[in-house]
Short mmCIF file of the C-alpha atoms (twelve columns), coordinates in Angstrom:
data_MODEL
# 
_entry.id   MODEL 
# 
loop_
_atom_site.group_PDB 
_atom_site.id 
_atom_site.type_symbol 
_atom_site.label_atom_id 
_atom_site.label_alt_id 
_atom_site.label_comp_id 
_atom_site.label_asym_id 
_atom_site.label_seq_id 
_atom_site.Cartn_x 
_atom_site.Cartn_y 
_atom_site.Cartn_z 
_atom_site.pdbx_PDB_model_num 
ATOM 1   C CA . UNK A 1   -15.444 -82.463  -44.027 1 
ATOM 2   C CA . UNK A 2   -18.675 -82.127  -45.996 1 
ATOM 3   C CA . UNK A 3   -18.554 -80.918  -49.578 1 
ATOM 4   C CA . UNK A 4   -19.880 -77.371  -49.938 1 
ATOM 5   C CA . UNK A 5   -21.348 -77.044  -53.445 1 
ATOM 6   C CA . UNK A 6   -21.806 -73.262  -53.245 1 
ATOM 7   C CA . UNK A 7   -18.253 -72.690  -52.089 1 
ATOM 8   C CA . UNK A 8   -16.926 -74.939  -54.841 1 
ATOM 9   C CA . UNK A 9   -18.947 -73.258  -57.600 1 
ATOM 10  C CA . UNK A 10  -17.798 -69.809  -56.496 1 
ATOM 11  C CA . UNK A 11  -14.187 -70.821  -55.945 1 
ATOM 12  C CA . UNK A 12  -11.240 -70.358  -58.269 1 
ATOM 13  C CA . UNK A 13  -8.289  -72.388  -59.475 1 
ATOM 14  C CA . UNK A 14  -5.317  -71.418  -57.295 1 
ATOM 15  C CA . UNK A 15  -2.779  -73.863  -58.752 1 
ATOM 16  C CA . UNK A 16  -2.563  -76.385  -61.570 1 
ATOM 17  C CA . UNK A 17  -4.105  -79.846  -61.325 1 
ATOM 18  C CA . UNK A 18  -2.413  -82.971  -62.657 1 
ATOM 19  C CA . UNK A 19  -3.448  -83.919  -66.175 1 
ATOM 20  C CA . UNK A 20  -1.374  -87.089  -66.625 1 
ATOM 21  C CA . UNK A 21  -2.107  -90.534  -65.231 1 
ATOM 22  C CA . UNK A 22  0.740   -91.998  -63.146 1 
ATOM 23  C CA . UNK A 23  1.092   -95.662  -64.170 1 
ATOM 24  C CA . UNK A 24  1.311   -98.497  -61.685 1 
ATOM 25  C CA . UNK A 25  4.784   -100.087 -61.624 1 
ATOM 26  C CA . UNK A 26  5.019   -103.121 -63.913 1 
ATOM 27  C CA . UNK A 27  4.816   -106.412 -62.035 1 
ATOM 28  C CA . UNK A 28  2.634   -109.150 -60.611 1 
ATOM 29  C CA . UNK A 29  0.019   -108.337 -57.995 1 
ATOM 30  C CA . UNK A 30  -2.822  -109.903 -56.080 1 
ATOM 31  C CA . UNK A 31  -5.899  -107.959 -57.165 1 
ATOM 32  C CA . UNK A 32  -9.674  -107.788 -56.771 1 
ATOM 33  C CA . UNK A 33  -12.167 -107.314 -59.601 1 
ATOM 34  C CA . UNK A 34  -13.749 -103.875 -59.190 1 
ATOM 35  C CA . UNK A 35  -17.429 -102.991 -59.311 1 
ATOM 36  C CA . UNK A 36  -17.594 -101.082 -62.602 1 
ATOM 37  C CA . UNK A 37  -17.080 -103.590 -65.387 1 
ATOM 38  C CA . UNK A 38  -17.888 -102.164 -68.789 1 
ATOM 39  C CA . UNK A 39  -18.898 -103.835 -72.033 1 
ATOM 40  C CA . UNK A 40  -18.031 -101.635 -74.996 1 
ATOM 41  C CA . UNK A 41  -17.894 -101.890 -78.762 1 
ATOM 42  C CA . UNK A 42  -15.308 -100.660 -81.187 1 
ATOM 43  C CA . UNK A 43  -14.688 -100.954 -84.911 1 
ATOM 44  C CA . UNK A 44  -11.861 -103.159 -86.173 1 
ATOM 45  C CA . UNK A 45  -9.596  -100.735 -88.069 1 
ATOM 46  C CA . UNK A 46  -8.819  -103.294 -90.784 1 
ATOM 47  C CA . UNK A 47  -12.183 -104.985 -91.339 1 
ATOM 48  C CA . UNK A 48  -14.650 -102.407 -90.041 1 
ATOM 49  C CA . UNK A 49  -16.389 -105.152 -88.057 1 
ATOM 50  C CA . UNK A 50  -17.794 -104.453 -84.622 1 
ATOM 51  C CA . UNK A 51  -15.699 -105.862 -81.791 1 
ATOM 52  C CA . UNK A 52  -16.949 -106.429 -78.259 1 
ATOM 53  C CA . UNK A 53  -14.615 -105.708 -75.362 1 
ATOM 54  C CA . UNK A 54  -15.148 -106.408 -71.665 1 
ATOM 55  C CA . UNK A 55  -13.164 -103.879 -69.601 1 
ATOM 56  C CA . UNK A 56  -12.359 -105.299 -66.178 1 
ATOM 57  C CA . UNK A 57  -11.046 -102.931 -63.497 1 
ATOM 58  C CA . UNK A 58  -8.676  -104.645 -61.058 1 
ATOM 59  C CA . UNK A 59  -7.952  -103.029 -57.668 1 
ATOM 60  C CA . UNK A 60  -4.358  -103.876 -56.768 1 
ATOM 61  C CA . UNK A 61  -3.349  -105.208 -53.378 1 
ATOM 62  C CA . UNK A 62  -0.501  -103.077 -52.011 1 
ATOM 63  C CA . UNK A 63  0.412   -104.421 -48.555 1 
ATOM 64  C CA . UNK A 64  3.859   -102.757 -48.510 1 
ATOM 65  C CA . UNK A 65  2.740   -99.414  -49.961 1 
ATOM 66  C CA . UNK A 66  5.126   -99.675  -52.929 1 
ATOM 67  C CA . UNK A 67  2.444   -98.894  -55.518 1 
ATOM 68  C CA . UNK A 68  1.021   -96.043  -53.435 1 
ATOM 69  C CA . UNK A 69  4.489   -94.523  -53.128 1 
ATOM 70  C CA . UNK A 70  4.983   -94.672  -56.920 1 
ATOM 71  C CA . UNK A 71  1.573   -93.257  -57.853 1 
ATOM 72  C CA . UNK A 72  0.722   -91.047  -54.890 1 
ATOM 73  C CA . UNK A 73  -2.639  -92.839  -54.584 1 
ATOM 74  C CA . UNK A 74  -3.878  -95.094  -51.808 1 
ATOM 75  C CA . UNK A 75  -6.214  -97.050  -54.139 1 
ATOM 76  C CA . UNK A 76  -4.591  -98.190  -57.355 1 
ATOM 77  C CA . UNK A 77  -6.098  -100.049 -60.256 1 
ATOM 78  C CA . UNK A 78  -5.313  -101.266 -63.743 1 
ATOM 79  C CA . UNK A 79  -7.644  -102.322 -66.542 1 
ATOM 80  C CA . UNK A 80  -7.891  -105.597 -68.413 1 
ATOM 81  C CA . UNK A 81  -9.525  -105.383 -71.838 1 
ATOM 82  C CA . UNK A 82  -10.903 -108.753 -72.975 1 
ATOM 83  C CA . UNK A 83  -12.050 -109.117 -76.587 1 
ATOM 84  C CA . UNK A 84  -15.144 -111.323 -76.771 1 
ATOM 85  C CA . UNK A 85  -15.967 -113.567 -79.716 1 
ATOM 86  C CA . UNK A 86  -19.750 -113.834 -79.913 1 
ATOM 87  C CA . UNK A 87  -22.017 -116.072 -81.971 1 
ATOM 88  C CA . UNK A 88  -24.918 -114.741 -84.053 1 
ATOM 89  C CA . UNK A 89  -27.110 -114.642 -80.914 1 
ATOM 90  C CA . UNK A 90  -24.603 -112.544 -78.956 1 
ATOM 91  C CA . UNK A 91  -23.442 -115.423 -76.754 1 
ATOM 92  C CA . UNK A 92  -19.704 -115.983 -76.110 1 
ATOM 93  C CA . UNK A 93  -18.357 -118.795 -78.314 1 
ATOM 94  C CA . UNK A 94  -17.200 -121.727 -76.179 1 
ATOM 95  C CA . UNK A 95  -15.546 -123.786 -78.923 1 
ATOM 96  C CA . UNK A 96  -11.873 -124.739 -78.855 1 
ATOM 97  C CA . UNK A 97  -9.588  -121.832 -79.777 1 
ATOM 98  C CA . UNK A 98  -12.153 -119.100 -79.038 1 
ATOM 99  C CA . UNK A 99  -12.338 -116.619 -76.132 1 
ATOM 100 C CA . UNK A 100 -9.039  -117.772 -74.609 1 
ATOM 101 C CA . UNK A 101 -8.485  -114.547 -72.633 1 
ATOM 102 C CA . UNK A 102 -12.060 -114.656 -71.325 1 
ATOM 103 C CA . UNK A 103 -11.545 -118.296 -70.334 1 
ATOM 104 C CA . UNK A 104 -8.302  -117.413 -68.523 1 
ATOM 105 C CA . UNK A 105 -10.104 -114.597 -66.708 1 
ATOM 106 C CA . UNK A 106 -12.932 -116.927 -65.640 1 
ATOM 107 C CA . UNK A 107 -10.436 -119.599 -64.575 1 
ATOM 108 C CA . UNK A 108 -8.443  -117.072 -62.530 1 
ATOM 109 C CA . UNK A 109 -11.524 -116.008 -60.550 1 
ATOM 110 C CA . UNK A 110 -12.875 -119.552 -60.150 1 
ATOM 111 C CA . UNK A 111 -15.862 -119.240 -62.501 1 
ATOM 112 C CA . UNK A 112 -14.756 -121.248 -65.563 1 
ATOM 113 C CA . UNK A 113 -17.199 -124.056 -64.845 1 
ATOM 114 C CA . UNK A 114 -20.916 -124.716 -65.227 1 
ATOM 115 C CA . UNK A 115 -22.966 -122.538 -62.896 1 
ATOM 116 C CA . UNK A 116 -20.509 -119.624 -62.796 1 
ATOM 117 C CA . UNK A 117 -22.478 -116.362 -62.891 1 
ATOM 118 C CA . UNK A 118 -21.198 -113.397 -64.870 1 
ATOM 119 C CA . UNK A 119 -22.860 -111.094 -62.341 1 
ATOM 120 C CA . UNK A 120 -20.536 -112.367 -59.607 1 
ATOM 121 C CA . UNK A 121 -17.285 -111.005 -61.121 1 
ATOM 122 C CA . UNK A 122 -16.889 -108.039 -58.721 1 
ATOM 123 C CA . UNK A 123 -14.993 -108.912 -55.548 1 
ATOM 124 C CA . UNK A 124 -13.234 -111.973 -56.993 1 
ATOM 125 C CA . UNK A 125 -9.490  -112.178 -56.317 1 
ATOM 126 C CA . UNK A 126 -6.670  -113.384 -58.598 1 
ATOM 127 C CA . UNK A 127 -3.046  -112.799 -59.576 1 
ATOM 128 C CA . UNK A 128 -2.527  -110.216 -62.330 1 
ATOM 129 C CA . UNK A 129 0.416   -109.063 -64.421 1 
ATOM 130 C CA . UNK A 130 0.571   -105.321 -65.070 1 
ATOM 131 C CA . UNK A 131 2.529   -103.623 -67.843 1 
ATOM 132 C CA . UNK A 132 2.684   -100.018 -68.942 1 
ATOM 133 C CA . UNK A 133 1.669   -99.164  -72.490 1 
ATOM 134 C CA . UNK A 134 1.658   -95.968  -74.497 1 
ATOM 135 C CA . UNK A 135 -1.348  -94.565  -76.338 1 
ATOM 136 C CA . UNK A 136 -1.552  -91.088  -77.782 1 
ATOM 137 C CA . UNK A 137 1.703   -90.173  -76.050 1 
ATOM 138 C CA . UNK A 138 0.330   -91.091  -72.619 1 
ATOM 139 C CA . UNK A 139 1.150   -94.015  -70.325 1 
ATOM 140 C CA . UNK A 140 -1.490  -96.468  -69.108 1 
ATOM 141 C CA . UNK A 141 -1.370  -99.483  -66.803 1 
ATOM 142 C CA . UNK A 142 -2.887  -102.606 -68.353 1 
ATOM 143 C CA . UNK A 143 -3.427  -106.144 -67.173 1 
ATOM 144 C CA . UNK A 144 -1.864  -108.487 -69.732 1 
ATOM 145 C CA . UNK A 145 -2.371  -111.798 -67.923 1 
ATOM 146 C CA . UNK A 146 -4.305  -113.284 -65.013 1 
ATOM 147 C CA . UNK A 147 -4.071  -116.495 -62.998 1 
ATOM 148 C CA . UNK A 148 -5.624  -118.235 -60.037 1 
ATOM 149 C CA . UNK A 149 -4.071  -117.214 -56.697 1 
ATOM 150 C CA . UNK A 150 -2.313  -120.573 -56.491 1 
ATOM 151 C CA . UNK A 151 -0.410  -119.942 -59.762 1 
ATOM 152 C CA . UNK A 152 2.167   -117.461 -61.030 1 
ATOM 153 C CA . UNK A 153 1.127   -115.208 -63.895 1 
# 
């Protein structure tokens, strides 16, 4: 059915729309990195310093339809927020003890080695662990850990 812009613009609200996100059930899933990765900045509340965060959308595999039944959606995703530690040139620090979560992400998708391209993140598959968190009185599904398909999260 094609979308009719005129009909939509002249239509009216006949019943309420949902305004709350339905979280994905907590658990481990096979998932694929989505297309719309986002690099954002935020201020550290304590220090006022700028922090860099890579938001990775993961599309969850749902072969038994359990997630779809819980959320009412056929395509379910959760977000992984990875804080990046950058050097003075804006390059991720590769020294021991730095960028552990980014390293785990790269390892999980098979790119934690020389030659791995950041542009090839979308479409990569790994195991993810999803938990529900609260923010502003609302529930959100977040990825708290990732691992290669051959490992448990």
